[in-house]
XYZ file of C-alpha atoms in Angstrom:
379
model
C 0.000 0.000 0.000
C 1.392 3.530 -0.970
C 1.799 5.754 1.835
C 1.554 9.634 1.536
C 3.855 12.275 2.961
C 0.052 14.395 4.480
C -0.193 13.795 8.353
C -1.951 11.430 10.095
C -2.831 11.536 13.496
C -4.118 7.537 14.048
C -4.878 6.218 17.893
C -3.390 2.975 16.957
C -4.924 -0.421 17.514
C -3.839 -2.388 21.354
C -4.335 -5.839 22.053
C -7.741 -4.918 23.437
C -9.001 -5.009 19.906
C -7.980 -8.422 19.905
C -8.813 -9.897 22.993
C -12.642 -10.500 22.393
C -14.308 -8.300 19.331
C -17.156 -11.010 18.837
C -19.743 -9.195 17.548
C -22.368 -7.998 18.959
C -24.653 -10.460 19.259
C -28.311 -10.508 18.360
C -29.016 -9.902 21.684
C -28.072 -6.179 21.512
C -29.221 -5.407 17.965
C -32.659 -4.702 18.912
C -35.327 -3.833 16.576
C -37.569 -0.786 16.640
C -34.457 1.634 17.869
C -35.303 4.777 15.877
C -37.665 6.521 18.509
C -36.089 5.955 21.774
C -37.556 7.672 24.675
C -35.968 9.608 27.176
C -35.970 9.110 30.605
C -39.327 11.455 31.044
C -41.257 9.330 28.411
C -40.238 11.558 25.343
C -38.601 10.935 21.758
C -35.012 11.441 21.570
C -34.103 14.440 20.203
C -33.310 15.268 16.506
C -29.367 14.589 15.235
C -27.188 17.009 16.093
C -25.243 19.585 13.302
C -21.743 19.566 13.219
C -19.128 22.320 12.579
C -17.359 21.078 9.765
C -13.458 22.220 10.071
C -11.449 23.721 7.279
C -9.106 21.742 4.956
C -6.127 22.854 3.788
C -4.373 20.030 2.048
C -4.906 18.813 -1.947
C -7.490 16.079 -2.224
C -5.647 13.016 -3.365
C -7.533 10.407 -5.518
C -10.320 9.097 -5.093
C -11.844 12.105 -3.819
C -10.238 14.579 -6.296
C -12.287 13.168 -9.532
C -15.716 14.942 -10.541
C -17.908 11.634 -9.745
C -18.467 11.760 -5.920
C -17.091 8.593 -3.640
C -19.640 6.252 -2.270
C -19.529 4.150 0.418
C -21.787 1.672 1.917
C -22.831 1.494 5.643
C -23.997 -2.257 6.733
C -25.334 -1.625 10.310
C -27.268 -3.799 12.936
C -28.459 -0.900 15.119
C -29.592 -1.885 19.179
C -31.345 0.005 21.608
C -30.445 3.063 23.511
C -29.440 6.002 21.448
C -26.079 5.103 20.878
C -26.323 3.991 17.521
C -28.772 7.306 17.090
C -26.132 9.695 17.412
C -22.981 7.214 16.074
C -25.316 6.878 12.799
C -25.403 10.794 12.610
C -21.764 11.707 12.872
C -20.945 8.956 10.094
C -23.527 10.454 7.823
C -22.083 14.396 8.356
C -18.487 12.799 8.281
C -19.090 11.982 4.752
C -20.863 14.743 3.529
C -18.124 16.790 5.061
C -15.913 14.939 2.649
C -18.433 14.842 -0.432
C -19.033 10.941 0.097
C -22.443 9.781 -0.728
C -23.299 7.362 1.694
C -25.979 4.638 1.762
C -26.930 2.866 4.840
C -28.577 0.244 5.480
C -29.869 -0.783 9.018
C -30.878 -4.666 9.721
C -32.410 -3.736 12.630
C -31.718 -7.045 14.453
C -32.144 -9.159 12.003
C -28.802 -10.880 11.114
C -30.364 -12.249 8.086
C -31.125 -9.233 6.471
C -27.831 -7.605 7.456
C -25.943 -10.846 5.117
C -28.690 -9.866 2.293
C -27.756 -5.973 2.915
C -24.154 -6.471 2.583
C -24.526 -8.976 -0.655
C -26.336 -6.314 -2.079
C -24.080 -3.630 -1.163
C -20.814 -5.544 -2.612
C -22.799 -5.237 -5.615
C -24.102 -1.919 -5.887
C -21.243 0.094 -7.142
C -19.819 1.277 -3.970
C -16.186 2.171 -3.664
C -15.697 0.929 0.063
C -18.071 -0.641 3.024
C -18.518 -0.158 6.582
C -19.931 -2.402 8.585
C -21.459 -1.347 11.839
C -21.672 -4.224 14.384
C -23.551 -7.478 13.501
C -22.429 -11.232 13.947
C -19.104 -12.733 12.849
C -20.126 -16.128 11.756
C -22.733 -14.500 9.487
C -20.565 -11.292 8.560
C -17.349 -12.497 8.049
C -17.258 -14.721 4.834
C -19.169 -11.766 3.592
C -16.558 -9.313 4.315
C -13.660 -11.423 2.783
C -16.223 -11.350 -0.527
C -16.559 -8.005 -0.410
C -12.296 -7.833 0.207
C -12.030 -10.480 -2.711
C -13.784 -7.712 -4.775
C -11.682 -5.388 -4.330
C -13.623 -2.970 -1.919
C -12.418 -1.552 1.091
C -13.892 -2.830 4.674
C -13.718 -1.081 7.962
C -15.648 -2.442 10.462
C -16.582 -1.251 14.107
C -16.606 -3.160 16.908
C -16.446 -6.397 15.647
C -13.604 -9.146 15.938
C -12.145 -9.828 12.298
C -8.438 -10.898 13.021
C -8.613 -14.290 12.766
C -11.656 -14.060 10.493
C -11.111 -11.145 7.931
C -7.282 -9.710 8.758
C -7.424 -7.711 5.390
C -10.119 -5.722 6.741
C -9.814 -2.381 9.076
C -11.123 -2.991 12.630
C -11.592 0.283 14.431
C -13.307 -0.033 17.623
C -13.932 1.682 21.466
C -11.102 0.929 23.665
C -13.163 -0.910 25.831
C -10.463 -1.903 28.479
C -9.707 1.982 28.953
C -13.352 2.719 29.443
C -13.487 -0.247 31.794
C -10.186 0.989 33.829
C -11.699 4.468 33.542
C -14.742 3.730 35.685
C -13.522 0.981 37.872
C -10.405 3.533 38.602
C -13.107 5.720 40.361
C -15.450 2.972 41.707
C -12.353 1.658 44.008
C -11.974 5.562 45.002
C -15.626 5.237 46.238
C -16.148 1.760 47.460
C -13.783 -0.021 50.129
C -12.175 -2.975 49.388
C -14.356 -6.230 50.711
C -17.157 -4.349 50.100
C -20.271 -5.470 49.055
C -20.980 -4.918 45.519
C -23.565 -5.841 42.668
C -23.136 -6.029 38.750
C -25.313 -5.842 35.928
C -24.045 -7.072 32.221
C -24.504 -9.738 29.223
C -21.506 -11.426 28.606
C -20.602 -13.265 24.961
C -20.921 -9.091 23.513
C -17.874 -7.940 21.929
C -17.562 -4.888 23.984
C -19.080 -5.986 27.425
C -16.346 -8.818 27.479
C -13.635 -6.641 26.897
C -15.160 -4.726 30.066
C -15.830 -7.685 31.933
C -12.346 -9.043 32.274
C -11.421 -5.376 33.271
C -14.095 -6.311 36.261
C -12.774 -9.187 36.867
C -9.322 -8.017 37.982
C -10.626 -4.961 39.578
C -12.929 -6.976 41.379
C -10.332 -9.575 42.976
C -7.867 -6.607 43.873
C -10.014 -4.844 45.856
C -12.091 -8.087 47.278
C -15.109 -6.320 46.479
C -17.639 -9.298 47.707
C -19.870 -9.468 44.521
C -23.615 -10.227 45.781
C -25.200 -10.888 42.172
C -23.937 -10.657 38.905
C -27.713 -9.788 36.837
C -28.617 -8.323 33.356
C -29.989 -9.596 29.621
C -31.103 -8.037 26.508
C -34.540 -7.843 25.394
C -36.862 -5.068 23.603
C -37.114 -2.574 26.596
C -33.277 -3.242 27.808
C -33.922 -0.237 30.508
C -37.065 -1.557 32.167
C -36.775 -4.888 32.115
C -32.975 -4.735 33.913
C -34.236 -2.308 36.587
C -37.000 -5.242 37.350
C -34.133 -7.885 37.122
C -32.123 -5.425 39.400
C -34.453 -4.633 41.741
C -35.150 -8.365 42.753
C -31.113 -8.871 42.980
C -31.424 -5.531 45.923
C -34.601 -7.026 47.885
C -32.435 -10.316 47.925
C -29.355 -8.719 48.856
C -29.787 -5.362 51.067
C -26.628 -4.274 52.247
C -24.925 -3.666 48.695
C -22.431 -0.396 47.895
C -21.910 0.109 44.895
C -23.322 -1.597 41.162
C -21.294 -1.728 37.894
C -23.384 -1.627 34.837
C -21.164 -1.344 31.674
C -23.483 -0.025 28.916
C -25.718 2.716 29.430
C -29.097 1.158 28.381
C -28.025 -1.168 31.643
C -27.109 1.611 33.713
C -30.092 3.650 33.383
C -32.107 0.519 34.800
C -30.101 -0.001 37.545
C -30.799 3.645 38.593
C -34.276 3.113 38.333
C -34.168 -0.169 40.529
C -32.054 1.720 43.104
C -34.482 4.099 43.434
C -37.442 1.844 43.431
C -35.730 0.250 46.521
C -35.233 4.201 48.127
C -31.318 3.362 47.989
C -30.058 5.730 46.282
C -28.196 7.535 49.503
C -26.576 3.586 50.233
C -26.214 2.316 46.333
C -23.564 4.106 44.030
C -23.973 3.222 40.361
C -21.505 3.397 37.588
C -22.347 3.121 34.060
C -20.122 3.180 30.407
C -21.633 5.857 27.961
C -23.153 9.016 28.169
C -26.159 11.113 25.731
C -28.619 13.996 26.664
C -30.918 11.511 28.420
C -28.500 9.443 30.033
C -26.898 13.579 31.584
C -30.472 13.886 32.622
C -30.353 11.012 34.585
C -27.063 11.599 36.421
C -27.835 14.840 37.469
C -31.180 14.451 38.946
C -31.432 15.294 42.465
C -30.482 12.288 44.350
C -29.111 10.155 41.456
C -26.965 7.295 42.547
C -25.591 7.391 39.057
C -22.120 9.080 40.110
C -19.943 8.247 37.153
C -19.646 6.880 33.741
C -16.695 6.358 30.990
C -17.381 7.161 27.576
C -16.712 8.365 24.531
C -19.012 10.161 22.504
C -20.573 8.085 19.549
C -21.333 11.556 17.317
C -17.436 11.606 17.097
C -17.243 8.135 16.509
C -18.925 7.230 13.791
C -17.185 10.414 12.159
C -13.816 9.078 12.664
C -14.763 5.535 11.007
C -15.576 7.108 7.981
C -12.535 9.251 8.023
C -10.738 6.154 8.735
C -12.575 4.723 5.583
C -11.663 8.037 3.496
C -7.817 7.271 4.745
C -7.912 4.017 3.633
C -9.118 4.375 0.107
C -6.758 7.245 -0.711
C -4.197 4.467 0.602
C -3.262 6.992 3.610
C -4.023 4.071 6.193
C -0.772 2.879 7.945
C -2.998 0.872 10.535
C -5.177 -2.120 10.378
C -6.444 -1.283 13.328
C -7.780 2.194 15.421
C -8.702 2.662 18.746
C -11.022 5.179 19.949
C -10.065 6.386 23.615
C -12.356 7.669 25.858
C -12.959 9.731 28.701
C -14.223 10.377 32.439
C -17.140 11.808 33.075
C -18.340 12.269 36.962
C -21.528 13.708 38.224
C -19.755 16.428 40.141
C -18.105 17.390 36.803
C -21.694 17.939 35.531
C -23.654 19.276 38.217
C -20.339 21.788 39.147
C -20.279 22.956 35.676
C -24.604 22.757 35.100
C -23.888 20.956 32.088
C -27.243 19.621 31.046
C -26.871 18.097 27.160
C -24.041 16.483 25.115
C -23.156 20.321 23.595
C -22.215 21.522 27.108
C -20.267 18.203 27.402
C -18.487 18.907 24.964
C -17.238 22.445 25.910
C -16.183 20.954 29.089
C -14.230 18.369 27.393
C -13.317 18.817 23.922
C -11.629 15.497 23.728
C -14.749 14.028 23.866
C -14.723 15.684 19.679
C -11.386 13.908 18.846
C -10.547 15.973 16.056
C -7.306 14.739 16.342
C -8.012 10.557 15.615
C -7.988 9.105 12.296
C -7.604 12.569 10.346
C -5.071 14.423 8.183
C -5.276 17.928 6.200
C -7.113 17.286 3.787
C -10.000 16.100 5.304
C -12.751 18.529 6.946
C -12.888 17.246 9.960
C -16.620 17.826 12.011
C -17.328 18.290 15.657
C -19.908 18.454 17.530
């Protein structure tokens, strides 16, 4: 692969991204994502604009020809507004760049998603991204579209063994893990009684699970239940899961819930119980809602690690962009991610992802996956 002289600033790939990128399963790709509610019973709110930076560098080829680029996305959204947001930066990534994109959205059905990327291998594209999903279903039809001569970058999904040709760009899931627990053993003694909510045989809530593990043992935290699946209302039906683990075992100090969806029922079922003055919670993620939630009045939610999925899906399709101008000098990119505490929000009355983001304009990074000729967006 040719290599250009133009800068390019890449958070490079760890052995996180190898230890356990299974896909996510079907578990977590739930259908009917597009209207999620907020924690007052309203729709999310609309996608946010971005500021789209300046470039200052030639356009090398492809994206210097009169026909525009196109790329495919193949996505299995889930629940929660994660994908919501992660959907919107990759869209104003690429028409930032000029890029028409087309995405298609299985929705949970892994089926569909191996008829959506057959069909995008075939429809003229000039590279693919695929979004989460399976790997026994996904990966022989990555290598086809690899065999064809397309571009793949994929997000969060464990290709090494499967698809090594491909890009695998994913959360730094370890860091986010280290981020949170870091805090949790400020805030909880060691022998402590402790409770934890999380689906195991996901991609990213393994990678956070053995960070548990090892935080767990070192501090003896005395784990009291170990609770949480995936289903069509992943909120509501965790707090009730969560809530029966508390009335079984009172006494408990502090829960880890890794994913946000998870997090936000745990609140719930520690305020069911009136606990919230006994019962820390710490979570992986953040949006508008899930700010909401932390700084309520008496919210036991008291930190979370995240990064923020607007920037996200912007940098995979940067890291796309670098890869078909044959700029790419990694097969693999890690997004890192960042602390984010209830005192930092209710200190600073941040109340929405835009305030956030003033706070901590890491959160944007500008910085990953980028060089100068590409107009890079924040949020």
């Amino acid at each position: 692969m040719s290599k250009s002289s133009t800068s390019t600033h890449l958070t490079r790939g760890r052995a996180t991204v190898r230890a356990g990128a299974a896909l996510l399963g079907s578990a977590l790709l739930l259908a009917g994502c597009s209207q999620d509610l907020g924690p007052t019973g309203s729709a999310a709110p609309p996608p946010e604009t971005a500021t789209v930076g300046e470039a200052t560098g030639q356009k090398p080829a492809p994206f210097d020809g009169a026909e525009p680029v196109k790329i495919a996305l193949v996505q299995n959204s889930g629940a929660g507004d994660y994908f919501q947001q992660w959907t919107n930066g990759a869209r104003q990534q690429a028409e930032a760049l000029g890029i028409e994109i087309q995405v298609y959205d299985a929705q949970a059905d892994n089926a569909r998603q191996a008829t959506d990327m057959q069909t995008a291998i075939g429809s003229g594209v000039d590279a693919i991204i695929v979004d989460h999903g399976q790997s026994d279903t996904m990966c022989p039809l990555i290598n086809d579209g690899l065999d064809a001569g397309l571009p793949v970058v994929i997000y969060d999904v464990e290709i090494t063994a499967c698809a090594p040709k491909a890009v695998e760009t994913a959360q730094d899931d370890a860091s986010l893990a280290s981020l949170i627990l870091d805090k949790m053993t400020e805030d909880i003694a060691p022998g402590s009684p402790v409770g934890y909510v999380n689906v195991l045989g996901i991609a990213p809530l393994d990678r956070r699970n053995a960070v548990w593990d090892e935080v767990r043992a070192k501090n003896t935290w005395d784990q009291k239940f170990f609770v949480g699946e995936f289903t069509n209302s992943v909120a509501t039906d965790n707090a009730q899961l969560v809530d029966a683990a508390l009335k079984a075992n009172p006494g408990v100090a502090g829960i880890f819930a890794p994913y946000d969806e998870l997090t936000k029922g745990t609140v719930s079922a520690v305020q069911q119980n009136n606990l919230q003055s006994q019962v820390k919670v710490y979570g992986v993620d953040i949006s508008t809602a899930d700010i909401e939630v932390m700084t309520a009045e008496g919210s036991p939610w008291v930190a979370t690690a995240t990064t923020d999925p607007n920037a996200i899906g912007a940098a995979v399709v940067r890291v796309t962009a670098l890869e078909l101008a044959e700029q790419l000098d990694s097969r693999e990119v890690v997004f890192p991610g960042t602390l984010v505490t209830q005192e930092l929000l209710k200190q600073n009355s941040i109340q929405n992802l835009d305030q956030l983001r003033a706070e901590l304009p890491e959160l944007n990074m500008t910085e990953v996956a980028t060089a100068d000729w590409i107009p890079v967006v924040s949020f």
